[in-house]
CSV table of N, CA and C in Angstrom, one decimal:
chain,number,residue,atom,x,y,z
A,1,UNK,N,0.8,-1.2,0.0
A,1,UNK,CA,0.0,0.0,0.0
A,1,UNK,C,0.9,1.2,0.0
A,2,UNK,N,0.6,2.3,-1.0
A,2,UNK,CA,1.5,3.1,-1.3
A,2,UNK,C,1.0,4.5,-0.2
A,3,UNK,N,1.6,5.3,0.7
A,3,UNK,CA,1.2,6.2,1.4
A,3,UNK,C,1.8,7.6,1.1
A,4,UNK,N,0.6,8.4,1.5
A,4,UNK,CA,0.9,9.9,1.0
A,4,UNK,C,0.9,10.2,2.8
A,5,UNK,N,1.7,11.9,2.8
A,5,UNK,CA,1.5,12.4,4.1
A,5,UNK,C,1.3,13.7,3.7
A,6,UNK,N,0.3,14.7,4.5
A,6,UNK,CA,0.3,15.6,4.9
A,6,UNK,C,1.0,16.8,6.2
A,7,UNK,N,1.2,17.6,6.0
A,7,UNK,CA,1.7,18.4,6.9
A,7,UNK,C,1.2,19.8,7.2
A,8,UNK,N,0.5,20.0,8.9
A,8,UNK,CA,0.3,21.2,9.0
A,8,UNK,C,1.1,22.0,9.9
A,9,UNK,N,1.6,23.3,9.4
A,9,UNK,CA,1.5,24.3,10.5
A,9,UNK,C,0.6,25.0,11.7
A,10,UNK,N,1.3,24.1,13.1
A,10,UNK,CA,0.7,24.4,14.1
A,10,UNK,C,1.5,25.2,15.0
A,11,UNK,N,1.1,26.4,16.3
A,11,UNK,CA,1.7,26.6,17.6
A,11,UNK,C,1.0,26.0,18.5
A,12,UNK,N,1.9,25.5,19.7
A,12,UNK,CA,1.4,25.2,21.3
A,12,UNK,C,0.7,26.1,21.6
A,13,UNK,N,0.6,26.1,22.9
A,13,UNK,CA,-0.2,26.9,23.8
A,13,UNK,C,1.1,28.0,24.4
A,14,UNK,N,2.0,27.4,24.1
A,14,UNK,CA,3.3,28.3,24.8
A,14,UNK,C,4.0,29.5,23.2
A,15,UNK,N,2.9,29.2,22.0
A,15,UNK,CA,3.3,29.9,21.1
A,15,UNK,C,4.6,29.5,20.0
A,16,UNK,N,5.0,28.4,20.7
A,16,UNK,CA,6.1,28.1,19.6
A,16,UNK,C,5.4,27.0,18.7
A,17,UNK,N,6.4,27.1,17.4
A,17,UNK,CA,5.6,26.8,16.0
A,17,UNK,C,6.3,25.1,15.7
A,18,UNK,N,5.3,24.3,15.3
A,18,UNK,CA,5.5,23.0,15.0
A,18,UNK,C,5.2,22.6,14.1
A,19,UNK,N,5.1,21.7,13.0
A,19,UNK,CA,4.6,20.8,12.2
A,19,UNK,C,3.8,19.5,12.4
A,20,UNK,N,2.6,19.3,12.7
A,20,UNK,CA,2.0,18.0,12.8
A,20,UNK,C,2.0,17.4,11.6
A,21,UNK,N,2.1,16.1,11.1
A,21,UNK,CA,2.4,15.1,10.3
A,21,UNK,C,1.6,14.2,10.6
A,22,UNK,N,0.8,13.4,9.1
A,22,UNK,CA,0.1,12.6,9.0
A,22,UNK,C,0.3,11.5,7.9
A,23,UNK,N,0.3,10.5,8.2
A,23,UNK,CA,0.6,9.8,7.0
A,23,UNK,C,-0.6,8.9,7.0
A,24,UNK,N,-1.1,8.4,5.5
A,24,UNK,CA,-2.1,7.6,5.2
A,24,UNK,C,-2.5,6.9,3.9
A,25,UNK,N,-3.4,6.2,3.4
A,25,UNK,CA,-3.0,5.6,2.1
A,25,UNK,C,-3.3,6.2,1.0
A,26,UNK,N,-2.4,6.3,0.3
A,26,UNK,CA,-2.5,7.4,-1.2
A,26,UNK,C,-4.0,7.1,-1.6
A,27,UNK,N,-4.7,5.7,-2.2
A,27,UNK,CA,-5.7,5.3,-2.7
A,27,UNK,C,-7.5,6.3,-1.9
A,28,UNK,N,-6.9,6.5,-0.6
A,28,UNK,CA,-7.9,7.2,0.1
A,28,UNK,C,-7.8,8.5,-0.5
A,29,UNK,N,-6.6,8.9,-0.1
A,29,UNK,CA,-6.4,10.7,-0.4
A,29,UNK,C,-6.9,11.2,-1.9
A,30,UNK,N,-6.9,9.7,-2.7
A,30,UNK,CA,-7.4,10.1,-4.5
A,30,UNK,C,-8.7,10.4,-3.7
A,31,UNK,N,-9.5,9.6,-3.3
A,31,UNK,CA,-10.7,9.7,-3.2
A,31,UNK,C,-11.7,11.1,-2.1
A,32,UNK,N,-10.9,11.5,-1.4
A,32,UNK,CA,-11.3,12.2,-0.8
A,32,UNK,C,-11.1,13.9,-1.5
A,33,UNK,N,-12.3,14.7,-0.7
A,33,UNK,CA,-12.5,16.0,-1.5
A,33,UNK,C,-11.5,17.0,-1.0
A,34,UNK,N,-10.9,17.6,-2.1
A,34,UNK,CA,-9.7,18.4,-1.5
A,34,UNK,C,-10.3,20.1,-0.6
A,35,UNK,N,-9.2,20.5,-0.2
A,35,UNK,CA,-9.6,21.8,0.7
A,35,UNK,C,-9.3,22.9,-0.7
A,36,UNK,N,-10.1,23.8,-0.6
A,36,UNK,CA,-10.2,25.0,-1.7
A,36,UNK,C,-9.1,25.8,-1.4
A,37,UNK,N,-8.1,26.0,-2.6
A,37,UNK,CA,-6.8,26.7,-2.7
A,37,UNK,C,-5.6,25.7,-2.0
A,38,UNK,N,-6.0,24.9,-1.5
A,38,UNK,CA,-4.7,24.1,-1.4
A,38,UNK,C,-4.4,23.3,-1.8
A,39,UNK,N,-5.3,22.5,-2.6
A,39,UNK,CA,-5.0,21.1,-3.1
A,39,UNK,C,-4.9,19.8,-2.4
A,40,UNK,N,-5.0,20.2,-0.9
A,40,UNK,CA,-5.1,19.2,-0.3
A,40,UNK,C,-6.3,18.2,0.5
A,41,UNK,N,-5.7,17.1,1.2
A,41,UNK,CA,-7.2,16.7,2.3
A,41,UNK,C,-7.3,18.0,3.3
A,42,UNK,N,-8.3,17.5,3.9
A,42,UNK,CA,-8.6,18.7,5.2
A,42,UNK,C,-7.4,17.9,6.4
A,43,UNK,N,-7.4,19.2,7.4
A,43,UNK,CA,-6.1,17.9,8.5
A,43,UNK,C,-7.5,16.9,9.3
A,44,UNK,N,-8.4,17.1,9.3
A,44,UNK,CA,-9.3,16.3,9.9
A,44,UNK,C,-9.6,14.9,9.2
A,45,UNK,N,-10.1,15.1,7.9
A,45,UNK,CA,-9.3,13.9,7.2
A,45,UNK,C,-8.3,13.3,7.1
A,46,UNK,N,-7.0,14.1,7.5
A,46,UNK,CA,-6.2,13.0,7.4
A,46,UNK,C,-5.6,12.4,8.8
A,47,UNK,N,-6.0,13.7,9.7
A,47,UNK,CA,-6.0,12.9,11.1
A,47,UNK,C,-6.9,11.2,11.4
A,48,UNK,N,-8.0,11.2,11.2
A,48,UNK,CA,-9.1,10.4,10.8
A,48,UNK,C,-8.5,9.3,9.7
A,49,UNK,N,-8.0,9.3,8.9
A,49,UNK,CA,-7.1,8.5,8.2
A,49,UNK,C,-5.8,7.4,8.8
A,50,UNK,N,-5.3,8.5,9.4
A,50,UNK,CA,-4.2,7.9,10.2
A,50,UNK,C,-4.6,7.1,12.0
A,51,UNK,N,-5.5,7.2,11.8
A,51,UNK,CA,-5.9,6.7,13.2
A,51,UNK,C,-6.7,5.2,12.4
A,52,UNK,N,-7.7,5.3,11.8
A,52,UNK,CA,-8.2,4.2,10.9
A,52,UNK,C,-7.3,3.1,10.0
A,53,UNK,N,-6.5,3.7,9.5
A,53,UNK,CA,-5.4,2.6,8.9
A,53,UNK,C,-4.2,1.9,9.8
A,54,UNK,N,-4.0,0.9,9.8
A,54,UNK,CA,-3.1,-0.1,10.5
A,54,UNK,C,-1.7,0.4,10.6
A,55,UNK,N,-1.7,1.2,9.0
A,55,UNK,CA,-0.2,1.8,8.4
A,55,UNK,C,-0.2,3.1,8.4
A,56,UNK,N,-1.0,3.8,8.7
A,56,UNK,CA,-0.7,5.4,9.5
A,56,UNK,C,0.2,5.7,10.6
A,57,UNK,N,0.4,6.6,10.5
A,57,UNK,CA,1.6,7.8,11.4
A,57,UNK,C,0.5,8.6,11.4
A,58,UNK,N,1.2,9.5,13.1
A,58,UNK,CA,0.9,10.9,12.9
A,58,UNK,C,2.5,11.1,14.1
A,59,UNK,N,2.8,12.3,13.7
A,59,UNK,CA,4.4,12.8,14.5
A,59,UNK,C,4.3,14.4,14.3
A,60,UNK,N,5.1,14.7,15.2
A,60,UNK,CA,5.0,16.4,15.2
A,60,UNK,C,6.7,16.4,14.5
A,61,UNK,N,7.0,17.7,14.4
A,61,UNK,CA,8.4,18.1,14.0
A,61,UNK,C,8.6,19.8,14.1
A,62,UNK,N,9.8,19.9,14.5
A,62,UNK,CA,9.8,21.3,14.9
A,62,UNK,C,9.8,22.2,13.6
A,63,UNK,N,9.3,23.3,14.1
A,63,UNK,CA,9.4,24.0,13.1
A,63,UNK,C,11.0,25.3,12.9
A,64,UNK,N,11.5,25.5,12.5
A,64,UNK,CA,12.7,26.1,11.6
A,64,UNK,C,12.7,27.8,11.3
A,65,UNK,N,11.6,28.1,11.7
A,65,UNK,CA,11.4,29.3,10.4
A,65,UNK,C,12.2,30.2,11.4
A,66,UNK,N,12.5,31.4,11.4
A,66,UNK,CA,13.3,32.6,12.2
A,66,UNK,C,12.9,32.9,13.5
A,67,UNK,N,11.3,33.3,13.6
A,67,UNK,CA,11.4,33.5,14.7
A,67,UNK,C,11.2,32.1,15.7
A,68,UNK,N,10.9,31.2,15.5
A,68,UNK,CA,11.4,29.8,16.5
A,68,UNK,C,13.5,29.9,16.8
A,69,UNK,N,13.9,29.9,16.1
A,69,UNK,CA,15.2,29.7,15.7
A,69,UNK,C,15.7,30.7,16.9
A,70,UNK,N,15.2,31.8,16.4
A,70,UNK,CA,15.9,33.4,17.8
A,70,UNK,C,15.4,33.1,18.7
A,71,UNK,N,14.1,32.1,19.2
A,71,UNK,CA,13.3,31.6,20.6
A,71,UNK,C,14.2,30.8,21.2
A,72,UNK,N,14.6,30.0,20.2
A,72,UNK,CA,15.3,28.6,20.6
A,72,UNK,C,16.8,29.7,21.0
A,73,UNK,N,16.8,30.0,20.4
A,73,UNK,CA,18.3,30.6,20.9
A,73,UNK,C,18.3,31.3,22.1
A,74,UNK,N,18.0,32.0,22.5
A,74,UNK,CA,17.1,32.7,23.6
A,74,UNK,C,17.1,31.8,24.6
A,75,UNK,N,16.4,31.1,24.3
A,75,UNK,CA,16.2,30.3,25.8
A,75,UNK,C,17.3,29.0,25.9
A,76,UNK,N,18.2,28.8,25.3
A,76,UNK,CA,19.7,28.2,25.4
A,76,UNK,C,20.4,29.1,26.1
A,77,UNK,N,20.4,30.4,25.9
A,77,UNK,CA,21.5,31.6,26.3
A,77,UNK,C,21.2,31.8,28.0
A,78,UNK,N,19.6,31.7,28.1
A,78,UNK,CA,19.2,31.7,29.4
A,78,UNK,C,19.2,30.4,30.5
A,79,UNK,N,19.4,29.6,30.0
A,79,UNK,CA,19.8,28.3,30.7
A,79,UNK,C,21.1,27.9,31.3
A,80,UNK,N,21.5,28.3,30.1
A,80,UNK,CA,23.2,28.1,29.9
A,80,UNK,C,24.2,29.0,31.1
């Protein structure tokens, strides 16, 4: 079974930015209606996907962009 994933842009409650990750089976994702301007499933769909199939994931992953990056640094400087 061949699997597609999706990825959204999320923040915590503490405001720093993450990526939630979903993975599920491509044959579904043909079939399901996409979200308008993105081309993609909805994340509710593919959350729902990934809990339903045997061979789903779901994982978070940090996010990179600048201001995470000067937060992360920030609070290394203050520990340290």
């Amino acid at each position: 079974m061949y699997m597609e994933w999706a990825r959204f842009h999320k923040a915590d409650e503490n405001g720093r930015h993450y990526f939630q990750t979903y993975s599920y089976p491509q044959v579904w994702a043909a079939a399901t209606p996409k979200e308008p301007g993105t081309g993609r499933i909805s994340e509710a769909a593919a959350l729902a996907y990934s809990i339903i199939c045997a061979a789903g994931w779901q994982w978070q992953t940090p996010c990179h962009c600048v201001e995470c990056t000067v937060t992360a640094k920030s609070a290394q400087r203050t520990t340290a």
